[in-house]
Short mmCIF file of the C-alpha atoms (twelve columns), coordinates in Angstrom:
data_MODEL
# 
_entry.id   MODEL 
# 
loop_
_atom_site.group_PDB 
_atom_site.id 
_atom_site.type_symbol 
_atom_site.label_atom_id 
_atom_site.label_alt_id 
_atom_site.label_comp_id 
_atom_site.label_asym_id 
_atom_site.label_seq_id 
_atom_site.Cartn_x 
_atom_site.Cartn_y 
_atom_site.Cartn_z 
_atom_site.pdbx_PDB_model_num 
ATOM 1   C CA . MET A 1   0.164  -0.227 -0.261  1 
ATOM 2   C CA . VAL A 2   1.082  3.349  -1.112  1 
ATOM 3   C CA . LYS A 3   0.863  6.355  1.298   1 
ATOM 4   C CA . GLU A 4   -0.084 9.288  -0.794  1 
ATOM 5   C CA . ILE A 5   1.825  12.371 -0.308  1 
ATOM 6   C CA . LYS A 6   0.446  15.431 0.525   1 
ATOM 7   C CA . LYS A 7   1.494  19.479 0.081   1 
ATOM 8   C CA . SER A 8   0.935  19.765 4.030   1 
ATOM 9   C CA . ASP A 9   3.736  16.847 4.912   1 
ATOM 10  C CA . TYR A 10  6.355  18.424 3.500   1 
ATOM 11  C CA . PRO A 11  8.283  20.859 6.135   1 
ATOM 12  C CA . LYS A 12  8.011  24.881 5.457   1 
ATOM 13  C CA . PRO A 13  10.735 26.152 3.642   1 
ATOM 14  C CA . MET A 14  13.072 28.640 5.889   1 
ATOM 15  C CA . SER A 15  11.970 32.366 5.636   1 
ATOM 16  C CA . PHE A 16  13.502 35.070 3.526   1 
ATOM 17  C CA . ILE A 17  14.907 36.916 6.548   1 
ATOM 18  C CA . ALA A 18  15.844 33.543 7.868   1 
ATOM 19  C CA . LEU A 19  17.868 32.579 4.894   1 
ATOM 20  C CA . VAL A 20  19.625 35.926 4.956   1 
ATOM 21  C CA . PHE A 21  20.776 35.516 8.379   1 
ATOM 22  C CA . TRP A 22  22.570 31.771 7.922   1 
ATOM 23  C CA . THR A 23  24.420 33.064 5.027   1 
ATOM 24  C CA . GLY A 24  25.681 36.233 6.673   1 
ATOM 25  C CA . LEU A 25  26.528 33.868 9.457   1 
ATOM 26  C CA . PHE A 26  28.151 31.230 7.450   1 
ATOM 27  C CA . GLY A 27  29.469 33.775 4.845   1 
ATOM 28  C CA . GLY A 28  31.508 35.629 7.869   1 
ATOM 29  C CA . ILE A 29  33.231 32.320 9.388   1 
ATOM 30  C CA . PHE A 30  33.821 30.954 6.061   1 
ATOM 31  C CA . TRP A 31  35.591 33.888 4.704   1 
ATOM 32  C CA . GLY A 32  36.941 34.497 7.962   1 
ATOM 33  C CA . THR A 33  39.403 30.954 7.881   1 
ATOM 34  C CA . ILE A 34  40.292 31.749 4.536   1 
ATOM 35  C CA . GLY A 35  41.479 35.199 6.223   1 
ATOM 36  C CA . TYR A 36  43.186 33.179 8.636   1 
ATOM 37  C CA . ILE A 37  44.821 30.341 5.770   1 
ATOM 38  C CA . SER A 38  45.537 33.662 4.481   1 
ATOM 39  C CA . TYR A 39  47.559 34.868 7.370   1 
ATOM 40  C CA . PHE A 40  49.068 31.595 8.844   1 
ATOM 41  C CA . PHE A 41  50.336 30.814 5.011   1 
ATOM 42  C CA . ASN A 42  51.580 34.628 4.866   1 
ATOM 43  C CA . PHE A 43  49.827 36.023 1.832   1 
ATOM 44  C CA . THR A 44  48.552 38.719 3.848   1 
ATOM 45  C CA . ASP A 45  49.933 40.544 7.208   1 
ATOM 46  C CA . VAL A 46  46.448 41.318 8.843   1 
ATOM 47  C CA . ALA A 47  45.670 38.788 11.139  1 
ATOM 48  C CA . PRO A 48  41.784 38.066 11.740  1 
ATOM 49  C CA . ASN A 49  42.690 38.477 15.487  1 
ATOM 50  C CA . ALA A 50  42.853 42.759 14.668  1 
ATOM 51  C CA . ILE A 51  39.408 42.533 14.839  1 
ATOM 52  C CA . LEU A 52  39.459 41.960 18.896  1 
ATOM 53  C CA . GLU A 53  41.977 44.438 19.236  1 
ATOM 54  C CA . PRO A 54  39.736 47.795 20.308  1 
ATOM 55  C CA . TRP A 55  37.785 45.652 22.547  1 
ATOM 56  C CA . ALA A 56  39.729 42.882 23.870  1 
ATOM 57  C CA . LEU A 57  42.771 43.252 26.395  1 
ATOM 58  C CA . GLY A 58  45.233 40.297 27.457  1 
ATOM 59  C CA . ASP A 59  47.155 38.393 25.331  1 
ATOM 60  C CA . TRP A 60  45.295 35.986 24.557  1 
ATOM 61  C CA . LYS A 61  43.583 37.679 21.552  1 
ATOM 62  C CA . LYS A 62  46.747 36.790 19.840  1 
ATOM 63  C CA . GLY A 63  46.088 32.889 20.208  1 
ATOM 64  C CA . TRP A 64  43.960 29.969 19.175  1 
ATOM 65  C CA . LEU A 65  40.998 31.343 21.489  1 
ATOM 66  C CA . GLY A 66  41.692 34.998 20.378  1 
ATOM 67  C CA . THR A 67  41.397 33.392 16.259  1 
ATOM 68  C CA . VAL A 68  38.143 31.523 17.203  1 
ATOM 69  C CA . ILE A 69  36.291 33.927 19.055  1 
ATOM 70  C CA . SER A 70  37.247 36.603 16.131  1 
ATOM 71  C CA . ILE A 71  36.192 34.489 13.207  1 
ATOM 72  C CA . ILE A 72  32.694 33.856 15.665  1 
ATOM 73  C CA . LEU A 73  32.874 37.535 15.627  1 
ATOM 74  C CA . MET A 74  32.950 38.021 12.261  1 
ATOM 75  C CA . GLY A 75  30.271 35.458 11.426  1 
ATOM 76  C CA . VAL A 76  28.079 37.736 13.651  1 
ATOM 77  C CA . LEU A 77  29.355 41.139 12.060  1 
ATOM 78  C CA . SER A 78  28.503 39.626 8.634   1 
ATOM 79  C CA . VAL A 79  25.013 39.105 9.631   1 
ATOM 80  C CA . ILE A 80  24.631 42.697 9.886   1 
ATOM 81  C CA . VAL A 81  26.483 43.043 6.611   1 
ATOM 82  C CA . ALA A 82  23.977 40.707 4.715   1 
ATOM 83  C CA . TYR A 83  21.028 42.513 6.234   1 
ATOM 84  C CA . VAL A 84  22.565 45.804 4.715   1 
ATOM 85  C CA . TYR A 85  22.634 43.908 1.360   1 
ATOM 86  C CA . TYR A 86  19.308 42.448 1.593   1 
ATOM 87  C CA . PHE A 87  17.697 45.717 2.421   1 
ATOM 88  C CA . THR A 88  19.791 47.892 -0.125  1 
ATOM 89  C CA . LEU A 89  20.521 45.641 -3.055  1 
ATOM 90  C CA . ARG A 90  18.678 42.101 -3.095  1 
ATOM 91  C CA . LYS A 91  16.716 43.241 -6.192  1 
ATOM 92  C CA . VAL A 92  19.994 44.218 -8.342  1 
ATOM 93  C CA . LYS A 93  20.834 41.028 -10.525 1 
ATOM 94  C CA . GLY A 94  24.529 40.142 -11.636 1 
ATOM 95  C CA . ILE A 95  27.676 39.258 -10.034 1 
ATOM 96  C CA . TRP A 96  29.314 42.523 -10.515 1 
ATOM 97  C CA . PHE A 97  27.082 44.478 -8.055  1 
ATOM 98  C CA . GLY A 98  28.170 41.681 -4.917  1 
ATOM 99  C CA . TRP A 99  31.608 42.232 -6.268  1 
ATOM 100 C CA . GLY A 100 31.353 46.197 -5.211  1 
ATOM 101 C CA . TYR A 101 29.748 45.675 -1.994  1 
ATOM 102 C CA . GLY A 102 32.539 43.714 -1.565  1 
ATOM 103 C CA . ILE A 103 35.172 46.377 -2.727  1 
ATOM 104 C CA . VAL A 104 33.137 49.105 -0.561  1 
ATOM 105 C CA . LEU A 105 33.421 47.100 2.219   1 
ATOM 106 C CA . PHE A 106 37.178 46.534 1.450   1 
ATOM 107 C CA . LEU A 107 37.431 50.305 1.445   1 
ATOM 108 C CA . LEU A 108 35.097 50.841 4.882   1 
ATOM 109 C CA . VAL A 109 37.833 48.604 6.690   1 
ATOM 110 C CA . PHE A 110 40.795 49.953 5.408   1 
ATOM 111 C CA . PHE A 111 40.449 53.509 5.115   1 
ATOM 112 C CA . VAL A 112 37.614 54.444 7.947   1 
ATOM 113 C CA . LEU A 113 37.601 51.736 10.384  1 
ATOM 114 C CA . ASN A 114 41.376 52.037 10.236  1 
ATOM 115 C CA . PRO A 115 42.522 54.015 13.253  1 
ATOM 116 C CA . LEU A 116 40.402 51.842 15.194  1 
ATOM 117 C CA . ILE A 117 42.355 48.590 14.640  1 
ATOM 118 C CA . PRO A 118 46.382 49.420 15.509  1 
ATOM 119 C CA . SER A 119 47.844 46.756 14.042  1 
ATOM 120 C CA . ILE A 120 46.479 47.188 10.551  1 
ATOM 121 C CA . LYS A 121 48.905 49.538 9.004   1 
ATOM 122 C CA . PRO A 122 47.386 52.265 6.870   1 
ATOM 123 C CA . LEU A 123 46.576 51.164 3.181   1 
ATOM 124 C CA . PHE A 124 49.694 52.357 1.441   1 
ATOM 125 C CA . ASP A 125 52.323 51.081 3.698   1 
ATOM 126 C CA . LEU A 126 50.961 47.699 3.525   1 
ATOM 127 C CA . SER A 127 52.569 44.978 1.777   1 
ATOM 128 C CA . ARG A 128 51.431 44.347 -2.252  1 
ATOM 129 C CA . ASP A 129 50.882 40.809 -1.230  1 
ATOM 130 C CA . THR A 130 48.548 42.198 1.825   1 
ATOM 131 C CA . ILE A 131 46.601 44.579 -0.228  1 
ATOM 132 C CA . ILE A 132 45.696 42.275 -3.075  1 
ATOM 133 C CA . THR A 133 44.890 39.143 -0.737  1 
ATOM 134 C CA . SER A 134 42.743 41.119 1.334   1 
ATOM 135 C CA . VAL A 135 41.064 42.630 -2.327  1 
ATOM 136 C CA . CYS A 136 40.486 39.495 -3.170  1 
ATOM 137 C CA . LEU A 137 38.930 38.431 0.146   1 
ATOM 138 C CA . TYR A 138 36.566 41.264 0.159   1 
ATOM 139 C CA . SER A 139 35.390 40.928 -2.899  1 
ATOM 140 C CA . LEU A 140 34.991 37.475 -3.084  1 
ATOM 141 C CA . TYR A 141 32.962 37.420 0.260   1 
ATOM 142 C CA . GLY A 142 31.012 40.373 -1.429  1 
ATOM 143 C CA . ILE A 143 29.899 38.294 -4.326  1 
ATOM 144 C CA . PHE A 144 29.092 35.542 -2.241  1 
ATOM 145 C CA . ILE A 145 26.747 37.972 0.311   1 
ATOM 146 C CA . GLY A 146 25.531 39.114 -2.819  1 
ATOM 147 C CA . TYR A 147 24.770 36.314 -5.305  1 
ATOM 148 C CA . SER A 148 23.750 34.220 -2.482  1 
ATOM 149 C CA . ILE A 149 20.791 36.800 -1.522  1 
ATOM 150 C CA . ASN A 150 19.907 37.888 -4.977  1 
ATOM 151 C CA . TYR A 151 19.504 34.116 -6.014  1 
ATOM 152 C CA . GLU A 152 16.991 33.466 -3.199  1 
ATOM 153 C CA . TYR A 153 15.278 36.723 -3.884  1 
ATOM 154 C CA . GLU A 154 14.532 35.288 -7.486  1 
ATOM 155 C CA . LEU A 155 13.698 31.879 -6.653  1 
ATOM 156 C CA . SER A 156 11.409 33.118 -3.773  1 
ATOM 157 C CA . LYS A 157 9.588  35.689 -6.609  1 
ATOM 158 C CA . VAL A 158 9.539  32.450 -9.091  1 
ATOM 159 C CA . GLN A 159 7.971  30.156 -6.614  1 
ATOM 160 C CA . GLU A 160 5.060  33.363 -5.664  1 
ATOM 161 C CA . LYS A 161 4.388  33.397 -9.274  1 
ATOM 162 C CA . GLU A 162 3.894  29.682 -9.428  1 
ATOM 163 C CA . ALA A 163 2.154  29.352 -6.544  1 
ATOM 164 C CA . THR A 164 -0.226 32.112 -7.795  1 
ATOM 165 C CA . THR A 165 -0.906 31.057 -11.330 1 
# 
């Protein structure tokens, strides 16, 4: 005997706002980890631990605990960044807006927030490898956030259209 599967038997899909949250959290943790790997292999002089400098005291922030907490903090901050993208740019199609968003974040961190983080030298005093690696990481991060949110937005529009027809 075969049981008939009804639409009500399927779990409800996650809300779009929840998807933005998880995209931001995963993106921050993933790209923060890639940033740490880049630092570990000397592609960049900027460690993820730099994010803790203005707020945390002690040498623990330079060790493994500081690295783990920094990457988790990047995930939390990335949720905010993802919501900003959601509220401002979710309707724009294409990969270039995500790339541009990543470049804007790079400029924000290395020009505007730079005075708050003493271990990050001014942009033009950094090595060429650090600048190139950082621009690439921020670009890929922006593409990840932008394209993921835009894809889900377009998918939700298609699903709404199918539901009404």
